[in-house]
RNA sequence: GCGGGCGUGGCGGAAUUGGCAGACGCGCCGGACUCAAAAUCCGGUUCUGGUGACAGAGUGUCGGUUCGACCCCGACCGCCCGCACCA
């Protein structure tokens, strides 16, 4: 009986050194096994790792260790998403340089990750803020520019006049900049774009092939891309407005054309501006529309408002119908053509609009079961199926037939010498604007020359490196006001010119790092095509759901662009995707209000439930909701503290137990203590096993006594289940199977303790002990090495091949079948595995309990589901 | 508003995808060891009734399909997430 406690502190460091010395996690190209690329989303070096990282990387490490044991050549790298705003914020607040701050954070966090004992090939580490990384990004930008994948165009942006920078939509809160609080302006700015919309169709249709992605993520991407099939349709004006004779609209409901009651133009539509030139009231209305717009809250509550331009349009299918043209606040300029026709009966927005202005509506689709003569629309538009009414030659058609009919008629009808309509597929997806007016990002490698225009930086001059002597005491982009950096001669004509001072969106950095890892030291290219095709796609990618759209969509686009650039030979970078849940924690309300951190609180469990008091003065503490760990709620737990108290193995084990990995997991003190107790239990169990186990290398017996076979069976059953569940990333179930095996082994050990066990049992303990250690080595690699040694090994369990499953052990010669009477379980019966149905039936009906439950009623039906259950119907 | 997901003991969750509901863990209760506590070990723990064997109820609610439903179908209730004037 071992009484020593396992001490994680010294042992974990010891084994980390041993792994490093043996260099076993370095990926070797000459490895004979099939490749397996496991990747977790690389972290932003914010300062310290948090529990979310622990969970994410613990999961990836299980997969990496498992695949390695299965003989795969595993690539499991790590790097840093190192550019971005927080470094500049820190520079402003703490007067440290973004580079200093970032590299210091990287050093800290690398140390923290290493203390987790992850099986990472650190020789491939990259940081996106390093010129060795971003020089290739600049080279690719120039390639993409040459191949027409990049565009420079004006676009309307949220401009913060205090911080002198562009804000993303989510950084605008109630019309104000999230940091400065300044009223955000809408500005036209010339910006760089990746033409992702050119790939909209492909990015959409290829989602079908991503079978190992969560359906949820594919759906989110599909909605974001927003493919729709419709018709571009031109309306003639009854009288030209200046030189404008027609209005083009986009519609997905050409079937409802006879229900059209108005045409609405976006406030920014050129024709609206033209009409406003001679109409100051309209001009004022347009101005008021522009001022709204930015705030999300305003959009939610905005009423439908409009202004009649006085123009009339001719109905394309009946020249006698005139349709009024309005300017409306709910029409978007940058989708479709910036103009729509409104069919109020079948579109809620249009209905709200006509109800506000008394324009009326005509229903043209009648739901099944409704009488067309009495079907009216008042406040709720009908957008369901039905048959056409009030639509002349369309009457009685289905919606899709009517769409086709209108489409073909108008495509064949000429207006001003051209077909009046044509089919068009539209997307919500816009081009990806990558210009940021920031310092801490990858410089965009172009030079603006007054004579030559936009000139690429010559390849020989790459990388364009960020200047180090910058200041953050003033708002705006430090690159812009740097005295010398931007001033360079034009590479073409040699005259004085100016560098682009915008830097790239940090999503660009993370759109290809997974490819860089395959060839991280390559100085000539971002990645060599040979290495890329050896390793890509990533077989399993693991990260947070918050990246479901942007990061993953941009990476899919970027991979296509790199494909076109000849760097990679595939379009989809991530064959398998898994999105893990968050780490959440209880919140604690202090006696004086505000929040207390878990460290300040003592939890008490009693029959009446949980209660909490403050550690310092025993004051009562309110236990609040379980929420995402955040500084503001003070419900964070520091991984360093957990690791120094309990060890990395305990932290990893707890992060993987209980909750399914895609769901949120609640961090609790009781839970982590339970995990720590199990670490100790495994340590004792392994030591006790080692005392009884047969010598190293002893083969188990195929026909031992009953106890030995039970031990063997339990081990192989656990092996089979853990194998199946780790393949499906169901780590919580793996944990349960390991508990079960250790329960069985503990019980069997307890029975034999005082005797000398027979050889067959000693051999079974040897086998089962090794299987147990190998199973938990995926989650608790340090403890596993220590236990492996206790079992007599002098090599590393991290290098051991996965145990061979003995299927024969799992096959029982007899099975126990539950017996149901009318669907209620009444008894069970143990029979030979291959017993004939008639025999089972005879035995079942002979059972005493069955006879009692039947109460003499006649058996109507006798159902045997082989290997499963018996149901007697009376 | 649109789209998606989820509701199982005191808690996290499991149920081989239509076949013994509650595996495993946490918590709790009882016992052993101890002068005592911690640690550890053993037993119990869905609810109701019964000392007990056992009986009844039970997977958000109501209904349906089925020999059999946590699982499939319909309606409703509640919670969570995503998108949001995209014509």
XYZ file of C-alpha atoms in Angstrom, chain A residues 85-99 101 439 471-473:
20
model
C -5.084 47.223 -30.977
C -4.426 46.187 -27.362
C -0.685 46.676 -27.862
C -1.337 50.252 -28.927
C -3.700 50.826 -26.048
C -1.012 49.567 -23.698
C 1.453 51.894 -25.372
C -0.839 54.833 -24.732
C -1.624 53.904 -21.167
C 1.666 52.499 -19.938
C 4.140 54.213 -22.239
C 5.608 50.926 -23.359
C 6.321 50.282 -26.989
C 3.855 47.876 -28.632
C 6.728 45.613 -29.645
C 4.821 44.862 -24.634
C 0.663 51.382 -36.271
C 4.938 58.019 -30.343
C 1.472 57.366 -29.042
C 0.856 60.615 -27.220
